[in-house]
Coordinates of C-alpha atoms in Angstrom, one line a residue:
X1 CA -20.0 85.3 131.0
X2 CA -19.3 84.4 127.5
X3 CA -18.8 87.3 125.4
X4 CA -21.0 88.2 122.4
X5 CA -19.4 87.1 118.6
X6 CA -20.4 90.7 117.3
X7 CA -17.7 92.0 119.9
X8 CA -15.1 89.5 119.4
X9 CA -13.7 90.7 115.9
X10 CA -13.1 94.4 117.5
X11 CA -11.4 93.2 120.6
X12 CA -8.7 91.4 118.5
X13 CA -8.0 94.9 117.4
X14 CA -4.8 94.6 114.9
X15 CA -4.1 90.8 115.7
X16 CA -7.2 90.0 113.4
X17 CA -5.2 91.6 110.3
X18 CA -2.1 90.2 111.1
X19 CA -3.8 86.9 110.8
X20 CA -5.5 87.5 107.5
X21 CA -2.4 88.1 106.1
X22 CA -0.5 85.0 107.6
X23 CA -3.2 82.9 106.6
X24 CA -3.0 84.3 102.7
X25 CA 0.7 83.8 102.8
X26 CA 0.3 80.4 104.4
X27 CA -1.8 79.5 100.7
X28 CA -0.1 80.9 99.1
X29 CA 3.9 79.2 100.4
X30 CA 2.0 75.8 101.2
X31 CA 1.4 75.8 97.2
X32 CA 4.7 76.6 96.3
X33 CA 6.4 74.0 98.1
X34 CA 3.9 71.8 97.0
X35 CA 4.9 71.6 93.5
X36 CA 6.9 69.7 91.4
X37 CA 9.4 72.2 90.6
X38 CA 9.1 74.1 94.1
X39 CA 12.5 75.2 93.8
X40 CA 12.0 77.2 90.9
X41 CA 9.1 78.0 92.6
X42 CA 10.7 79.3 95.2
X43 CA 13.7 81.0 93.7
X44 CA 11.0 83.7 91.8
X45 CA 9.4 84.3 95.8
X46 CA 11.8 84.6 98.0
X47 CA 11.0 88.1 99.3
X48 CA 7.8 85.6 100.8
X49 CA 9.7 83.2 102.1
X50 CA 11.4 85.6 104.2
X51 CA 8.2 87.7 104.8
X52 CA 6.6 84.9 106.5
X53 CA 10.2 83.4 108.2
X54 CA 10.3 86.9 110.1
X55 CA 6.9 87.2 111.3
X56 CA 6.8 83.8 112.2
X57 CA 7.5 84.4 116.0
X58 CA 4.7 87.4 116.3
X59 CA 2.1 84.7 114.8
X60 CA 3.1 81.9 117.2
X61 CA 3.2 84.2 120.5
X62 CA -0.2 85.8 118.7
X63 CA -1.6 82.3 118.2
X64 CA -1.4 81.3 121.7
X65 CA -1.9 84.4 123.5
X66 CA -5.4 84.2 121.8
X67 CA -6.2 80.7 122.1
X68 CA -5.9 81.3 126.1
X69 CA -7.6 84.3 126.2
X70 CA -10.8 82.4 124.0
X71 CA -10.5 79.4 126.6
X72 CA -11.0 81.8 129.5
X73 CA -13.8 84.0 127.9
X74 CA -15.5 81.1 126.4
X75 CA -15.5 82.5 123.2
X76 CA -18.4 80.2 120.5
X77 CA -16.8 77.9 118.1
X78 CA -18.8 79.3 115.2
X79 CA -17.4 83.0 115.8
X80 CA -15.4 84.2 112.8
X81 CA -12.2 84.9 115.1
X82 CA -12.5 81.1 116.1
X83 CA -12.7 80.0 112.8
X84 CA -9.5 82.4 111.7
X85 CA -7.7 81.5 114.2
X86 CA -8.7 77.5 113.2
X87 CA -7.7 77.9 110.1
X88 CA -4.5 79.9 110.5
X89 CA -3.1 77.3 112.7
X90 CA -4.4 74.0 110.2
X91 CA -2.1 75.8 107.7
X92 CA 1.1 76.7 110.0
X93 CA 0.6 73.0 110.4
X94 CA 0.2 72.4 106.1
X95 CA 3.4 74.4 105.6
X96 CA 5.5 72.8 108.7
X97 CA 5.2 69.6 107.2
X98 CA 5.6 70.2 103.6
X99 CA 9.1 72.3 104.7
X100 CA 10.2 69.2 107.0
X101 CA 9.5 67.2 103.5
X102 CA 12.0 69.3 101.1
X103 CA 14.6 69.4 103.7
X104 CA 17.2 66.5 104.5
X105 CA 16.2 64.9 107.7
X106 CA 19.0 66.0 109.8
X107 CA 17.9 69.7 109.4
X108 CA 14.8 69.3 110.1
X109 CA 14.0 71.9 112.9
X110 CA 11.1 72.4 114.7
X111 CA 10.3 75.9 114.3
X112 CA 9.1 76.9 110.7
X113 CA 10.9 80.1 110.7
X114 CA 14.0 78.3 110.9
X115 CA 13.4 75.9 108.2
X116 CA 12.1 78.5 105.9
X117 CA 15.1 80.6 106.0
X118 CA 17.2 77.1 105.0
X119 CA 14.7 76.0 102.4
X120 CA 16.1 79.6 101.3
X121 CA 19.9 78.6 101.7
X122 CA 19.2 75.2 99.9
X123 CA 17.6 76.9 96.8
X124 CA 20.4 79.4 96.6
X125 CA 22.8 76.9 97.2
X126 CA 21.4 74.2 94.4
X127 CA 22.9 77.8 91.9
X128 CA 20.7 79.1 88.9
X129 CA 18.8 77.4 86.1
X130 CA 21.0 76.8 83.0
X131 CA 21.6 80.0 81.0
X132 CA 19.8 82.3 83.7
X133 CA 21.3 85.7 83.4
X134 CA 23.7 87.6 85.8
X135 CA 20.9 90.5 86.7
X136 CA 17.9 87.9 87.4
X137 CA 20.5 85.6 89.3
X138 CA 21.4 89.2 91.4
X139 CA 17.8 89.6 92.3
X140 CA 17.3 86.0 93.5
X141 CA 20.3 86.4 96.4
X142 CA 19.3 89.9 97.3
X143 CA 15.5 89.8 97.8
X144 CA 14.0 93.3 99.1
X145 CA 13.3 92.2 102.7
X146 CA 16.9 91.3 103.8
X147 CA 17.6 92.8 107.2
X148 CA 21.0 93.2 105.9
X149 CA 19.7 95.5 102.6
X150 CA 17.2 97.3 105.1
X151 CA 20.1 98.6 106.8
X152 CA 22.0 99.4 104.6
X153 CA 19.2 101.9 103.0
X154 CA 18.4 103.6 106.2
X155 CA 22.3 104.3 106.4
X156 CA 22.4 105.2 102.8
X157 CA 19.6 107.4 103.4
X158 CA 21.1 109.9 106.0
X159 CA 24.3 110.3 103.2
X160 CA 22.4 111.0 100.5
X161 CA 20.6 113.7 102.6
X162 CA 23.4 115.0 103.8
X163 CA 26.3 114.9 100.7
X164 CA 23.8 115.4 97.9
X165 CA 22.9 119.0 98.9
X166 CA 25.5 121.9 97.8
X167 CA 27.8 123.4 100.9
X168 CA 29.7 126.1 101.1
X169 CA 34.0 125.7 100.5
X170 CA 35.3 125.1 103.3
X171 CA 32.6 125.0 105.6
X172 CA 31.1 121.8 107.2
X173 CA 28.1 120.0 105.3
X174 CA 26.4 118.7 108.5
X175 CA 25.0 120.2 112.0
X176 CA 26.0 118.6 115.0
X177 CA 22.3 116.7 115.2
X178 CA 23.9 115.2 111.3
X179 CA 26.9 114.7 112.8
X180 CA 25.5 112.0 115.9
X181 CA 23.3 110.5 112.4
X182 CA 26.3 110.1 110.8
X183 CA 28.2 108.7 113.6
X184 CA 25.5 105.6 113.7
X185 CA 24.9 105.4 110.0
X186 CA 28.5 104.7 109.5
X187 CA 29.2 101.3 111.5
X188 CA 25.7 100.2 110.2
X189 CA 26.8 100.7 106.8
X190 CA 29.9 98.9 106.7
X191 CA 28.7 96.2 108.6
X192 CA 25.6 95.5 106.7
X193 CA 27.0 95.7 102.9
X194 CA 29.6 93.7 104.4
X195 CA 27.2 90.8 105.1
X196 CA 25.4 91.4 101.7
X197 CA 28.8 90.9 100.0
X198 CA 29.5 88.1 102.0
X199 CA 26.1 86.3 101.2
X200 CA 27.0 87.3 97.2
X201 CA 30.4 85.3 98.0
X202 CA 28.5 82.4 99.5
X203 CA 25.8 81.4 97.1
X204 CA 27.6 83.0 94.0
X205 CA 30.2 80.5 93.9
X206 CA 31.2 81.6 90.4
X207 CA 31.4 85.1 91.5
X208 CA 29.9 86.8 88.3
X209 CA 27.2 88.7 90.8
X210 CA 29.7 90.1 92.9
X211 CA 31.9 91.0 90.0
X212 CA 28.7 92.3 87.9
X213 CA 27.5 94.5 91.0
X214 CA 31.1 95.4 92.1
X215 CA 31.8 97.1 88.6
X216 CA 28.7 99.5 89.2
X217 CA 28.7 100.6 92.7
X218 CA 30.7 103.3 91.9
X219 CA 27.9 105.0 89.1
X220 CA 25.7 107.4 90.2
X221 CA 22.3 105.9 90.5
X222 CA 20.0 107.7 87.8
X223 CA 16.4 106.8 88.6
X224 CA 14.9 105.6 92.5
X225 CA 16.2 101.9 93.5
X226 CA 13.4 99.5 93.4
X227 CA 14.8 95.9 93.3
X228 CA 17.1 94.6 95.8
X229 CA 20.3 94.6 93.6
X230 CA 19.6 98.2 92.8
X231 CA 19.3 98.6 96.9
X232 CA 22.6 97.6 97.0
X233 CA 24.4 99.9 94.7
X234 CA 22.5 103.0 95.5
X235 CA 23.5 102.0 99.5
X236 CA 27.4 101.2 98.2
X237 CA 27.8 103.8 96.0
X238 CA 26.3 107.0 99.1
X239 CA 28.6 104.9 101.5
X240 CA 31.1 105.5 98.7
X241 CA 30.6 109.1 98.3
X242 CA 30.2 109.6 102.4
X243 CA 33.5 108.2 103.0
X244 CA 35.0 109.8 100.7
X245 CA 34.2 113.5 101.5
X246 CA 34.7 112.5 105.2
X247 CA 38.0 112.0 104.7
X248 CA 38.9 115.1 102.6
X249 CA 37.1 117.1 105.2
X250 CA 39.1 115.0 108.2
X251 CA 42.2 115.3 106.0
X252 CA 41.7 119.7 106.2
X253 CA 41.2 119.9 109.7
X254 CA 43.1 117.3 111.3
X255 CA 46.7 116.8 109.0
X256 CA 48.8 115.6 109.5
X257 CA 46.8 113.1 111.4
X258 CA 45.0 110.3 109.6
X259 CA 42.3 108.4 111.4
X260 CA 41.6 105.3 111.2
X261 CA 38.1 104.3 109.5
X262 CA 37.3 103.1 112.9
X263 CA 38.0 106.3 114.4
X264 CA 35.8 108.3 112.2
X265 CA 32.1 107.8 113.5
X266 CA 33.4 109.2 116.6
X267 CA 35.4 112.3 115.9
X268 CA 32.7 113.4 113.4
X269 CA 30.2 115.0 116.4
X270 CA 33.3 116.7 118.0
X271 CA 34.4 118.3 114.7
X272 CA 30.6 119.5 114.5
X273 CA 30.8 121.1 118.0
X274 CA 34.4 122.2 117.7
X275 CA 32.9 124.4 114.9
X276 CA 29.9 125.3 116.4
X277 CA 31.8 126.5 119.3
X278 CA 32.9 129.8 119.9
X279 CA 36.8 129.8 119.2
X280 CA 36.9 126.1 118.6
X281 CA 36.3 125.3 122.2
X282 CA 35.2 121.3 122.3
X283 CA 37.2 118.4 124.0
X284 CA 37.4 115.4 122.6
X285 CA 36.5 113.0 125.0
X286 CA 38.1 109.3 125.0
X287 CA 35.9 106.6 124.0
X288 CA 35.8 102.9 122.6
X289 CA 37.6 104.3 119.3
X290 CA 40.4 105.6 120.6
X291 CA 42.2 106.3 124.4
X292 CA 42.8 109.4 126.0
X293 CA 46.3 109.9 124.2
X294 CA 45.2 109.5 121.1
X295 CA 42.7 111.9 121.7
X296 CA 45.0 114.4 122.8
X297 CA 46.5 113.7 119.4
X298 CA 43.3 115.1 117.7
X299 CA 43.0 117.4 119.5
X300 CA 46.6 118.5 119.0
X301 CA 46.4 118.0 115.3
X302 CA 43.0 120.7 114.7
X303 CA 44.6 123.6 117.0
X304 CA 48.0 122.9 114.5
X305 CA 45.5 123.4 111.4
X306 CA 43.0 125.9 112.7
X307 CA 46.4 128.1 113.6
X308 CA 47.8 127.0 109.8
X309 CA 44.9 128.4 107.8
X310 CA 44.2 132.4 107.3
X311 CA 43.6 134.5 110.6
X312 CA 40.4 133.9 111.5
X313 CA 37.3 136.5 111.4
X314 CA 35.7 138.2 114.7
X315 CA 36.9 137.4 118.0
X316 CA 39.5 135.3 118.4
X317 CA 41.7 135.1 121.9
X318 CA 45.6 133.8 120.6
X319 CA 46.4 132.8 124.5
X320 CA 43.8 130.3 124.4
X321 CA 44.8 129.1 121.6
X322 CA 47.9 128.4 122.5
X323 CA 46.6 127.2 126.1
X324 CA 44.3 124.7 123.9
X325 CA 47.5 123.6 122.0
X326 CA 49.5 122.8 125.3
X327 CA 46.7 120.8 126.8
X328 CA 46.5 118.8 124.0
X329 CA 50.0 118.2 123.9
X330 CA 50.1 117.1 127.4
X331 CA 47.3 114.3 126.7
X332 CA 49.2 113.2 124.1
X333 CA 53.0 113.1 125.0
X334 CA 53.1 109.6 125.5
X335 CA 52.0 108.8 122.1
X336 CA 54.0 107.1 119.6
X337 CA 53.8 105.9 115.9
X338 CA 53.4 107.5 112.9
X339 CA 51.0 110.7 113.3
X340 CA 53.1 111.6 116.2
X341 CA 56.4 111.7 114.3
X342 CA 54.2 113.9 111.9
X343 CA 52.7 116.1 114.3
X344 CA 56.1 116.7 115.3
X345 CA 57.6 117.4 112.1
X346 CA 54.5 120.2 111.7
X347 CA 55.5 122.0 114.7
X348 CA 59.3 121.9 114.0
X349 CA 58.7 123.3 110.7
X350 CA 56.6 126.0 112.8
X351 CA 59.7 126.9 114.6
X352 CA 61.7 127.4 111.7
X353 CA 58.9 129.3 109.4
X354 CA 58.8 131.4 113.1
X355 CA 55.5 133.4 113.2
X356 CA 55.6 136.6 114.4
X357 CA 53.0 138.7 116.5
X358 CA 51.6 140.1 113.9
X359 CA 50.3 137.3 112.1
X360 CA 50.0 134.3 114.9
X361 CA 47.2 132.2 112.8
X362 CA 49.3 131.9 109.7
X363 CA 52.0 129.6 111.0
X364 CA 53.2 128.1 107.9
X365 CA 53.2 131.1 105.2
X366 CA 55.1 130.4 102.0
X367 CA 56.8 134.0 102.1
X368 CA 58.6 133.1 105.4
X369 CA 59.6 129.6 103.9
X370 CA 63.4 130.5 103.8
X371 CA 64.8 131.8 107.4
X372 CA 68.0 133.8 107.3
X373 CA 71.0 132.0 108.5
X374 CA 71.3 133.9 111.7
X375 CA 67.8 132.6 112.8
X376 CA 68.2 128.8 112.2
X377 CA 66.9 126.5 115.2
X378 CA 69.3 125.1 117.3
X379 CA 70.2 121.2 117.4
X380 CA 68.2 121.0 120.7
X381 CA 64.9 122.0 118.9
X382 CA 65.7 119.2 116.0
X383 CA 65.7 116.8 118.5
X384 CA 63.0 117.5 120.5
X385 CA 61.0 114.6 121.2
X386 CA 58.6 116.1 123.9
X387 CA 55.3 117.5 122.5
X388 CA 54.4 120.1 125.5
X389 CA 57.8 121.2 124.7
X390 CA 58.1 121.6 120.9
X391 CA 54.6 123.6 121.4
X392 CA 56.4 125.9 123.8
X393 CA 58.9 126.5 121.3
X394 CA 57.2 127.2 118.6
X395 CA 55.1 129.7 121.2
X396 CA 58.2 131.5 121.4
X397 CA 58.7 131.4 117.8
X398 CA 55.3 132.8 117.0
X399 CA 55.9 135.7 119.5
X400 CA 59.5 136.8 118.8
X401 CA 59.7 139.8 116.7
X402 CA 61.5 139.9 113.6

């Protein structure tokens, strides 16, 4: 039974507006590369280009899925959907061909989304108009609709909401639920203003964009980013500022350990819940940033600087801190390089600062700097290699009485 035209426009439900739109952007790209100069044409509307490249796919699979649903229900020729759909497809075809003509036979592709996205390349690469300016050449390369610039922004938007607020000293600037955000928004950020500064390289073969935009990433941005250059440097300069205060706060609670930028993302949830937890209970659990040892080394490195900063307020238990401190040590004893020659250092120095009872969470005060002669470490201590067993000592240390 056929169905009735009056019904047909309400049972494409959303498909009849996406549609409308393709067909207006068909116009109005079919005219652009149309003319004479369609490059120039081009350059001012790339954000269409791409607009209609990326929704290409959704108005094929759209196309067909509709033309077999009309041939089973016998849908009327005359209906309006019919005739959309008609006329939607007679300018896919339009544009198709007139992108095949401004494109060098050998890259002629067949699917229009493809060739759109190198009519792009080809424009970019054929460089600027003579005496076009640095800011309106910017805005050609970075068009709004970039998948690159998109994530960058939603990355740029969890820092700004985060760093921009005040926080108290010393005291973390995110929750844990911030922290998991942040550990995301990171790796998306460096990898998509990576590719926008890669793009700049490739199509700014002079390199006065990349110079002109490099020089500003680093201002505050004074008014809401609205063109696709000033995406970037509002995303580059909170990716700025974000890295930045991570690693100050990394730098507090974990010295003399330095991660790695690759390493961040990760220990950024465990620091949250380290905090959270009630005497810095968390374990850091090894991942695809870092193995088991290293780890340990973390983990190692925050007990050395929670124990290093003022005693701490309410309940505290000093035996499981210094349980905490051995475990970590054990994870981490066959570690080598750098931070463990560090770590090591720290707790020697502990040793010969020796804590006493009375004061076991300030392990490195400057007023016990200078030991008397009588208590200097022996040469076995200043050669200890063994983590598990430089923390021992320096447990003895802290609980010997003066």
């Amino acid at each position: 039974m056929a169905t009735h035209p009056d019904d047909l426009r309400a049972r494409l439900e959303d498909r009849a507006d996406l549609l409308e739109a393709t067909r207006l952007r068909y116009v109005a790209l079919r005219g652009m590369l149309d003319a004479f100069f369609w490059k120039d044409r081009v350059r001012a509307h790339f954000e269409l280009l791409r607009e209609v490249a990326q929704v290409q796919p959704e108005v094929d699979a759209t196309l067909a899925a509709l033309q077999r649903r009309a041939a089973a229900e016998s849908w009327p020729r005359d209906a309006a959907p019919m005739k959309l759909m008609a006329e939607v497809t007679r300018l896919r075809d339009a544009v198709q061909q007139v992108a095949r003509k401004r494109l060098p036979e050998e890259e002629r592709s067949t699917s229009l989304g493809e060739m759109l996205l190198r009519l792009e390349e080809v424009v970019l690469e054929a460089g600027p108009l003579l005496g076009r300016r640095t800011w309106a050449r910017a805005i050609e390369l970075l068009p709004r609709n970039l998948p690159e610039l998109r994530a960058a922004c939603a990355a740029a938007e969890v820092f700004e909401r985060v760093f921009k607020r005040p926080t108290r000293p010393g005291a973390l600037p995110f929750s844990e639920a911030e922290a998991d955000e942040l550990r995301r928004a990171l790796p998306l950020a460096e990898s998509a203003l990576g590719a926008l500064w890669a793009r700049l390289e490739h199509f700014d073969t002079s390199g006065r964009v990349k110079e002109f935009l490099s020089r500003r990433a680093s201002r505050t941005p004074l008014h809401a980013p609205r063109s696709g250059p000033e995406l970037v440097l509002h995303a580059a300069f909170w990716h700025g500022v974000a890295r930045a205060r991570l690693r100050a706060l990394l730098e507090e609670r974990l010295a003399p350990v330095s991660p790695l930028e690759t390493e961040v993302p990760a220990l950024l949830p465990w620091i949250a819940a380290r905090e959270a937890a009630s005497g810095g209970e968390a374990k850091l659990s090894a991942g695809e940033s870092f193995d088991e040892g290293r780890a340990g080394l973390f983990e190692l490195a925050a007990e050395l600087a929670s124990l290093s900063h003022e005693r701490p307020t309410g309940a505290w238990n000093e035996e499981a801190a210094w349980t905490r401190l051995w475990s970590a040590a054990q994870r981490a004893r066959d570690e080598g390089g750098a931070d463990v020659e560090r770590l090591r250092d720290a707790l020697r120095l502990f040793v010969i600062l020796r804590g006493t009872e009375q004061t076991p969470a300030r392990l490195f005060s400057p007023s016990r700097a200078s030991p008397r002669a009588s208590e200097e470490p022996g040469r076995d201590v200043r050669d200890m290699k063994d983590l598990p067993a430089l923390v021992q000592a320096a447990r003895h240390a802290a609980t010997r009485r003066g």
